[in-house]
PDB file of C-alpha atoms in Angstrom:
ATOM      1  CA  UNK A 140       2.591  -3.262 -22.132  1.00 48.00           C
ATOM      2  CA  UNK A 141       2.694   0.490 -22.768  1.00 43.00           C
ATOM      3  CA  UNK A 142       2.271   1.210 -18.586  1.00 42.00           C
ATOM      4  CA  UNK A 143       5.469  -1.184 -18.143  1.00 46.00           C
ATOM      5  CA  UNK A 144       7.346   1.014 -20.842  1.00 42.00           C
ATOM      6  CA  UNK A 145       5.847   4.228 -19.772  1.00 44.00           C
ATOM      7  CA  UNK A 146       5.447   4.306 -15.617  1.00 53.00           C
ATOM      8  CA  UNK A 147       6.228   1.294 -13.839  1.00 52.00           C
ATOM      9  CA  UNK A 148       9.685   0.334 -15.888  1.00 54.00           C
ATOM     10  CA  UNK A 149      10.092   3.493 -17.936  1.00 50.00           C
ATOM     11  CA  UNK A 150      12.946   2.631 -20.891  1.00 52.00           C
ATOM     12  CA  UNK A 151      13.118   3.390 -24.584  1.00 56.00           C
ATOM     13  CA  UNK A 152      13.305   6.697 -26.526  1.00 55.00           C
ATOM     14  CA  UNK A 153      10.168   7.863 -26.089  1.00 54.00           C
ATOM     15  CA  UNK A 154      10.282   7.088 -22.153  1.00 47.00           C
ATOM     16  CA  UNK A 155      13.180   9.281 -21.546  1.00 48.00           C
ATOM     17  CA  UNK A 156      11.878  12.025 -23.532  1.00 50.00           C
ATOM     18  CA  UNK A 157       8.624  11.980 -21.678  1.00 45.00           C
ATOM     19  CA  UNK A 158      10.759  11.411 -18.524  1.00 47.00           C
ATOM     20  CA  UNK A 159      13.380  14.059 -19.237  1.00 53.00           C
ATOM     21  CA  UNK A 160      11.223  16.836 -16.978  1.00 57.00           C
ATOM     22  CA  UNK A 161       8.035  14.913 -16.314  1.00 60.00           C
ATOM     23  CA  UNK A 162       6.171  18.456 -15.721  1.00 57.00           C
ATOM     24  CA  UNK A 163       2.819  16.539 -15.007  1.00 70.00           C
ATOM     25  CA  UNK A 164       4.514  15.536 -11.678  1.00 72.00           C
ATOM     26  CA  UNK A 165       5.861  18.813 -10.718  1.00 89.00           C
ATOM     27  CA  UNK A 166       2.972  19.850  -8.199  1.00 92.00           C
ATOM     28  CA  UNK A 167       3.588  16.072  -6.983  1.00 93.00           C
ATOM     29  CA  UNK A 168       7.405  17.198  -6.483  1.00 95.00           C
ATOM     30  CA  UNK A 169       6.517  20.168  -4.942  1.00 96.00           C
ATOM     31  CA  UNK A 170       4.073  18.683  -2.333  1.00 96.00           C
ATOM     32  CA  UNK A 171       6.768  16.090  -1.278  1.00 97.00           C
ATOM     33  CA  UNK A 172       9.617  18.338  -1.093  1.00 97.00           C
ATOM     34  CA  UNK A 173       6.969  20.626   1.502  1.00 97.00           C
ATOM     35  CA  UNK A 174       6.498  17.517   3.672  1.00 97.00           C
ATOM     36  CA  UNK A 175      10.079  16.005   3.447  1.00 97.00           C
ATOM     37  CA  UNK A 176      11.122  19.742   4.768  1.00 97.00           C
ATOM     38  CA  UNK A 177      14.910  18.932   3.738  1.00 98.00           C
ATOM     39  CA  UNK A 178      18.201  20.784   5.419  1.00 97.00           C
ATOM     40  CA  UNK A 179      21.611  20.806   4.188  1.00 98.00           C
ATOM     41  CA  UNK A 180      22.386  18.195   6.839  1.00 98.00           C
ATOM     42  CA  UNK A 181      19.587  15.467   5.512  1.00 98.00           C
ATOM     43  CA  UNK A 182      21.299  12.140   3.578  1.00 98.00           C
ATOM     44  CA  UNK A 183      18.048  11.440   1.452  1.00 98.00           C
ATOM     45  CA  UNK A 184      17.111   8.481  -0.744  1.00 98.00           C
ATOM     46  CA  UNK A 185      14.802   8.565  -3.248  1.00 98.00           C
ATOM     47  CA  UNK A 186      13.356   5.449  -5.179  1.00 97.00           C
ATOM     48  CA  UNK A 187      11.774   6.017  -8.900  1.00 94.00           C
ATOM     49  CA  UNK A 188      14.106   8.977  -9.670  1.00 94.00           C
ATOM     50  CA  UNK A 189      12.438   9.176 -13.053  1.00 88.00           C
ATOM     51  CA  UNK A 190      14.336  11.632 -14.866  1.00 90.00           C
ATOM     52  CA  UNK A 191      16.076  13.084 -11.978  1.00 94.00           C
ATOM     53  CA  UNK A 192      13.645  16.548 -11.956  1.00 94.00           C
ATOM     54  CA  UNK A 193      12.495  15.608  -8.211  1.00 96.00           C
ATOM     55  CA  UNK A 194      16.429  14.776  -6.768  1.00 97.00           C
ATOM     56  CA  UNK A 195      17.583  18.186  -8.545  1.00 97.00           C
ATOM     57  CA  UNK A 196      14.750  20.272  -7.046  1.00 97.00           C
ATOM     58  CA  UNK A 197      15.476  18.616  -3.640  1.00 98.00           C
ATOM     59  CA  UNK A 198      19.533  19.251  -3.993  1.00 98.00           C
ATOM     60  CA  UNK A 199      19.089  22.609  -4.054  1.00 97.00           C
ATOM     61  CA  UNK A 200      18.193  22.405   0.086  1.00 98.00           C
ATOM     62  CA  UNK A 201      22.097  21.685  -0.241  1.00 98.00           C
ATOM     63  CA  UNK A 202      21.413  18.208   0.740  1.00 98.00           C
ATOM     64  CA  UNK A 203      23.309  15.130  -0.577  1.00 98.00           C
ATOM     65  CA  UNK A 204      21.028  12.207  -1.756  1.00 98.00           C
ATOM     66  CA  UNK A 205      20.860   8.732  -3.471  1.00 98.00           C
ATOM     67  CA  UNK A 206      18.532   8.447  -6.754  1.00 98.00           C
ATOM     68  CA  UNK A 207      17.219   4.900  -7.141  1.00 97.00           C
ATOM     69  CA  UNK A 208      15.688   3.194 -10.111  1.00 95.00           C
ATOM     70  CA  UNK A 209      15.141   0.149 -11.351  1.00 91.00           C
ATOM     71  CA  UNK A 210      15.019   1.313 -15.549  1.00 91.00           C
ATOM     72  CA  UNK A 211      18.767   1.726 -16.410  1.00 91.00           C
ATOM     73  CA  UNK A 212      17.752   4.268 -18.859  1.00 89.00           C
ATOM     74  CA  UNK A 213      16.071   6.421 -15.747  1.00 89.00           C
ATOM     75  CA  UNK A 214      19.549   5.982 -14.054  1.00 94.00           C
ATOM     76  CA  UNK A 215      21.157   7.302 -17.302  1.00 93.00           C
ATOM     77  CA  UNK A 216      19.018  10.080 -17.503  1.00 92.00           C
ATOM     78  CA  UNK A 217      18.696  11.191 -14.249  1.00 95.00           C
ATOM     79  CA  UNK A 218      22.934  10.947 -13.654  1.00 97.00           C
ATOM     80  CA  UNK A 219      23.096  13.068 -17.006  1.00 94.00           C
ATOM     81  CA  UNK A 220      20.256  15.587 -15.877  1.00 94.00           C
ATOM     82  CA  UNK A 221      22.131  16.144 -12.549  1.00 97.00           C
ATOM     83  CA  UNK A 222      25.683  15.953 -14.129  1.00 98.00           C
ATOM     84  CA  UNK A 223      27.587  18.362 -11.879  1.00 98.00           C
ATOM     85  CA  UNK A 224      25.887  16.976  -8.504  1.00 98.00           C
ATOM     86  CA  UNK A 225      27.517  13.915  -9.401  1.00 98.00           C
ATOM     87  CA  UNK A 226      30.345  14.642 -10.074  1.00 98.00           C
ATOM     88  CA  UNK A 227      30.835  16.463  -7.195  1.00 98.00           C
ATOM     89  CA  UNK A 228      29.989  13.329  -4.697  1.00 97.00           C
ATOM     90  CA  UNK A 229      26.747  15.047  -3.643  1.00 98.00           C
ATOM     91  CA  UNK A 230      24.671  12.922  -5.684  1.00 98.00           C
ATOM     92  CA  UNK A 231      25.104   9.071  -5.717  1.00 98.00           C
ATOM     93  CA  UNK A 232      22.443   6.911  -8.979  1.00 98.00           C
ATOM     94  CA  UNK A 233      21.976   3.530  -8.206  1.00 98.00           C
ATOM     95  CA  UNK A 234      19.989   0.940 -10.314  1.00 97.00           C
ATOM     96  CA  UNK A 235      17.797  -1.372  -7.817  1.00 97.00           C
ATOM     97  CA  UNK A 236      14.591  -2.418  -7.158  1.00 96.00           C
ATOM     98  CA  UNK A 237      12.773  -0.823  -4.253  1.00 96.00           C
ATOM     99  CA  UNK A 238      12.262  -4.075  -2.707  1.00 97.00           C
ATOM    100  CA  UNK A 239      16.724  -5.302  -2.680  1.00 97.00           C
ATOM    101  CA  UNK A 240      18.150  -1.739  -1.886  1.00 97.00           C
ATOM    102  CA  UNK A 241      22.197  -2.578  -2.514  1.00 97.00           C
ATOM    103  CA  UNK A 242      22.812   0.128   0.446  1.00 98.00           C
ATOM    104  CA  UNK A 243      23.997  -0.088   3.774  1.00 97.00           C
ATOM    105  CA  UNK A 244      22.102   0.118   6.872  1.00 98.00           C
ATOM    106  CA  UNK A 245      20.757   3.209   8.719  1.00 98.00           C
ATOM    107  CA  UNK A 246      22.563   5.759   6.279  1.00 97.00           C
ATOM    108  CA  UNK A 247      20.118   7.926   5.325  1.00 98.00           C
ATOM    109  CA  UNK A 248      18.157  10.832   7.413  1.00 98.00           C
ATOM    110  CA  UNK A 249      14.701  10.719   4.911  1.00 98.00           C
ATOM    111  CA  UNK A 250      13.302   9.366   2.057  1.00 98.00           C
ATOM    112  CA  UNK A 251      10.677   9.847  -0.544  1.00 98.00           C
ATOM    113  CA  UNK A 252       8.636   7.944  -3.267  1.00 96.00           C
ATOM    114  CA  UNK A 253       6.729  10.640  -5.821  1.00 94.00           C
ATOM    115  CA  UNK A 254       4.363   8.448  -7.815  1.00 88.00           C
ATOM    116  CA  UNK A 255       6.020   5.110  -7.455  1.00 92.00           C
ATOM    117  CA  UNK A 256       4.715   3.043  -4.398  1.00 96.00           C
ATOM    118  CA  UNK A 257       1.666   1.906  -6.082  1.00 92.00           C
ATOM    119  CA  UNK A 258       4.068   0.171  -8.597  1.00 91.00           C
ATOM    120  CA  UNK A 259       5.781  -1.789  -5.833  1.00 94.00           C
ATOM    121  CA  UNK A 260       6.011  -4.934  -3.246  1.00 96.00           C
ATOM    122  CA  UNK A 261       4.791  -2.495  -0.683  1.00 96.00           C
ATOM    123  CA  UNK A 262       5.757  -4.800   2.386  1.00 97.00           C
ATOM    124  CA  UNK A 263       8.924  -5.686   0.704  1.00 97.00           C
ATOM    125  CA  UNK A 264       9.958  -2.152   0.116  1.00 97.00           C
ATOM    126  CA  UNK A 265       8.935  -0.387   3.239  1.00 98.00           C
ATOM    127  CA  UNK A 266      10.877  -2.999   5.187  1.00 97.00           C
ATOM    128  CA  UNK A 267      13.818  -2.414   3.124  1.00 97.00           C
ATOM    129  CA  UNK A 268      13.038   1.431   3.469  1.00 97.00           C
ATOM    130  CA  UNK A 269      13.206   1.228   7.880  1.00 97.00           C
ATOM    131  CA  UNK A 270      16.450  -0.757   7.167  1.00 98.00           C
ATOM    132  CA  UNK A 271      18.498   2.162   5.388  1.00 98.00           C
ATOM    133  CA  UNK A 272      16.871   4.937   6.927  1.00 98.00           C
ATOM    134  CA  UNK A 273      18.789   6.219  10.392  1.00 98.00           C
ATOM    135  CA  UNK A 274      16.840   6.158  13.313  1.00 95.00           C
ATOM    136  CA  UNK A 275      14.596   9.047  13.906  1.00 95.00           C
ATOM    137  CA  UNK A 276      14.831   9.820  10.250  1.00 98.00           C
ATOM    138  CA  UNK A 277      11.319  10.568   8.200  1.00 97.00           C
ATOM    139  CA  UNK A 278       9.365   9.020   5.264  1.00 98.00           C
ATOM    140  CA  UNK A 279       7.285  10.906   2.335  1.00 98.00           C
ATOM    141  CA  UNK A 280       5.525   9.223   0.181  1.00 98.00           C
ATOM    142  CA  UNK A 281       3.472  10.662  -2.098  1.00 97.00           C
ATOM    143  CA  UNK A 282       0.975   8.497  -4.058  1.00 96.00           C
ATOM    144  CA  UNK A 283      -2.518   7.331  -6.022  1.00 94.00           C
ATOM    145  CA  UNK A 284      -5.011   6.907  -3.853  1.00 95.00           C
ATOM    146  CA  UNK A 285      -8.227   4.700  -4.687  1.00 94.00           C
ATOM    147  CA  UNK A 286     -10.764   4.871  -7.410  1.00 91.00           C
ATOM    148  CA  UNK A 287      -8.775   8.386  -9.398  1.00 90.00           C
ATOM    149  CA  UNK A 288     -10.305  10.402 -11.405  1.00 88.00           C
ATOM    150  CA  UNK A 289      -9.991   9.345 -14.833  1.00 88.00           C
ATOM    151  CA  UNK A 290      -8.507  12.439 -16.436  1.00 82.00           C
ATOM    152  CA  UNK A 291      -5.615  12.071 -13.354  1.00 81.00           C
ATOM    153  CA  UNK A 292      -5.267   7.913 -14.301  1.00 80.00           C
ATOM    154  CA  UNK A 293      -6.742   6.641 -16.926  1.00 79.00           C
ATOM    155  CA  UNK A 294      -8.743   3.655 -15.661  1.00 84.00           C
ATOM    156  CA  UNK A 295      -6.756   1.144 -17.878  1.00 82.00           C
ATOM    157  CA  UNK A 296      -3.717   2.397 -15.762  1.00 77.00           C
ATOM    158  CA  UNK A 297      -5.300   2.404 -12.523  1.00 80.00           C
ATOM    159  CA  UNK A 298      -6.034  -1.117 -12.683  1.00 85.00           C
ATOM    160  CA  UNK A 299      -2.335  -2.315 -12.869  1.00 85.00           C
ATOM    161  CA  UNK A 300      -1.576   0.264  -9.574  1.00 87.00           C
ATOM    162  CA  UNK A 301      -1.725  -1.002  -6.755  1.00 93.00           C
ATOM    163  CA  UNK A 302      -3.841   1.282  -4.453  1.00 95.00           C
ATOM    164  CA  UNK A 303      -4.572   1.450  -1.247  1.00 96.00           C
ATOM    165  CA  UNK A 304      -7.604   2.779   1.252  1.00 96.00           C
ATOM    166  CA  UNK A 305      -6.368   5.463   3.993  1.00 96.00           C
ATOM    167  CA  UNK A 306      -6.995   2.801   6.391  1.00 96.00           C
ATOM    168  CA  UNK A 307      -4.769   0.171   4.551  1.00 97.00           C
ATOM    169  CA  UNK A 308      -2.067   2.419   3.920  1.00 96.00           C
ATOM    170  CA  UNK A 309      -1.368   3.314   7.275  1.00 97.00           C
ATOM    171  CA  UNK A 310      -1.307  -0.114   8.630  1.00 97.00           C
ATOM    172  CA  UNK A 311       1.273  -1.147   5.826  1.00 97.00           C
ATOM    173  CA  UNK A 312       3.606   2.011   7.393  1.00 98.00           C
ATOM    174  CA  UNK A 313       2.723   0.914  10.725  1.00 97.00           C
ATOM    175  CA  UNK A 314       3.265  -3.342  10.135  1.00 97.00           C
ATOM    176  CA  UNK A 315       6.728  -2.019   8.583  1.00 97.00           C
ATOM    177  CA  UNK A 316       7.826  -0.831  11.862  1.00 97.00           C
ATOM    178  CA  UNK A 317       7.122   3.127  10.879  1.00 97.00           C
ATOM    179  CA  UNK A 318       5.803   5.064  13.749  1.00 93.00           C
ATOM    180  CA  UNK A 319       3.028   8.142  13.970  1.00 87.00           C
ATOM    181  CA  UNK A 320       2.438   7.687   9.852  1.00 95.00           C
ATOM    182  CA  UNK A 321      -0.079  10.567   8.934  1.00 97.00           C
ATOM    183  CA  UNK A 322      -2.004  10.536   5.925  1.00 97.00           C
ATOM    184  CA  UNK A 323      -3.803  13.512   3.942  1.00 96.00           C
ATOM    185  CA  UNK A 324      -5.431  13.351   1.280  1.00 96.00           C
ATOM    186  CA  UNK A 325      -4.873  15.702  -1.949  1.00 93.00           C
ATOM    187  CA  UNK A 326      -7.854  16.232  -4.110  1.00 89.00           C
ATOM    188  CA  UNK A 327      -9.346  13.674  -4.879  1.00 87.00           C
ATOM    189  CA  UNK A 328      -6.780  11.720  -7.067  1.00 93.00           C
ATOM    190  CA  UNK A 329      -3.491  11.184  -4.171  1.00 96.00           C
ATOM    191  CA  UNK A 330      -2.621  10.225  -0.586  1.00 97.00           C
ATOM    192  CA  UNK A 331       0.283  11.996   0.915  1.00 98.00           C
ATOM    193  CA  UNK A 332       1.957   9.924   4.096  1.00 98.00           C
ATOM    194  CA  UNK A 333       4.409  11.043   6.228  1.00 98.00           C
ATOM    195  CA  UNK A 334       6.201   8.825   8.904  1.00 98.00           C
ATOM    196  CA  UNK A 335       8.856   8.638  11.371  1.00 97.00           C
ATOM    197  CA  UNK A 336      11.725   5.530  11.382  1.00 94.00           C
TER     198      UNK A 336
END
């Protein structure tokens, strides 16, 4: 299925050229990098790295971070695109599902999903999500919000997210153990939540 190969699971050539700078989501990355408000002090995880455009953008706070994927040939990309944070320990690429994080508990200060939660087992991840994240730390998630316009997601897309009301959204932060979660909308097309651990 071409949204498998494309957004949910991105892999093949075409995928990582499309995925190399995915400049469609750079307003996206810019909106969650103004919420996550990072500070060369914050440990943060991302899961869906993509290409790695998002985790390079937020590095430059002087942060250190985690990139998480579950498409090995997002990991390979986004380790390659970010090269020299690597190897210099500030960036760490792990291949895992949002849902089975292979990281230990309470390590990191924030997080953020860009585009990726409405391709998950929300429950599943947000409880894995309060497990690594240190207490106090904050949340971002940035993602499609009901009934999109169709030149945002096309509507054969749409139907295989998995999309949420404001109302819903909130009470999946909230069930997860996430306190205060605030949610604005953007446009018409995305929801934009923010939560403390």
């Amino acid at each position: 299925m071409l949204t498998d190969r494309m957004l949910s699971r991105p892999r093949g050539p075409i995928a990582r050229l499309w995925w190399r700078d995915m400049k469609a989501h750079h307003e996206i990355f810019r909106d969650t990098l103004r919420a996550l408000e990072l500070q060369p002090a914050d440990n943060l995880l991302e899961i869906g790295c993509g290409g790695g455009t998002f985790v390079q953008w937020a590095l430059e706070s002087g942060c250190r971070a985690t990139a998480v994927d579950h498409s090995a040939d997002m990991i390979a990309l986004t380790a390659r695109n970010n090269a020299a944070a690597v190897r210099d320990g500030r960036l760490e690429v792990v291949e895992a599902t949002a849902e089975a994080l292979p990281l230990p508990d309470e390590q990191f200060t924030c997080a953020a999903m860009a585009n990726v939660f409405c391709f998950l087992d929300a429950p599943r991840a947000l409880t894995e999500l309060r497990r690594v994240l240190a207490l106090s730390a904050r949340i971002v998630v940035h993602t499609v919000a009901p009934n999109p316009p169709a030149s945002v997601v096309p509507p054969p897309v749409a139907r295989r997210m998995r999309l949420y009301s404001d109302d819903d959204l909130r009470a999946l932060f909230q069930d997860a153990g996430f306190t205060e979660p605030n949610l604005a909308r953007l446009g018409a097309a995305f929801q934009l939540v923010t939560a403390s651990r």
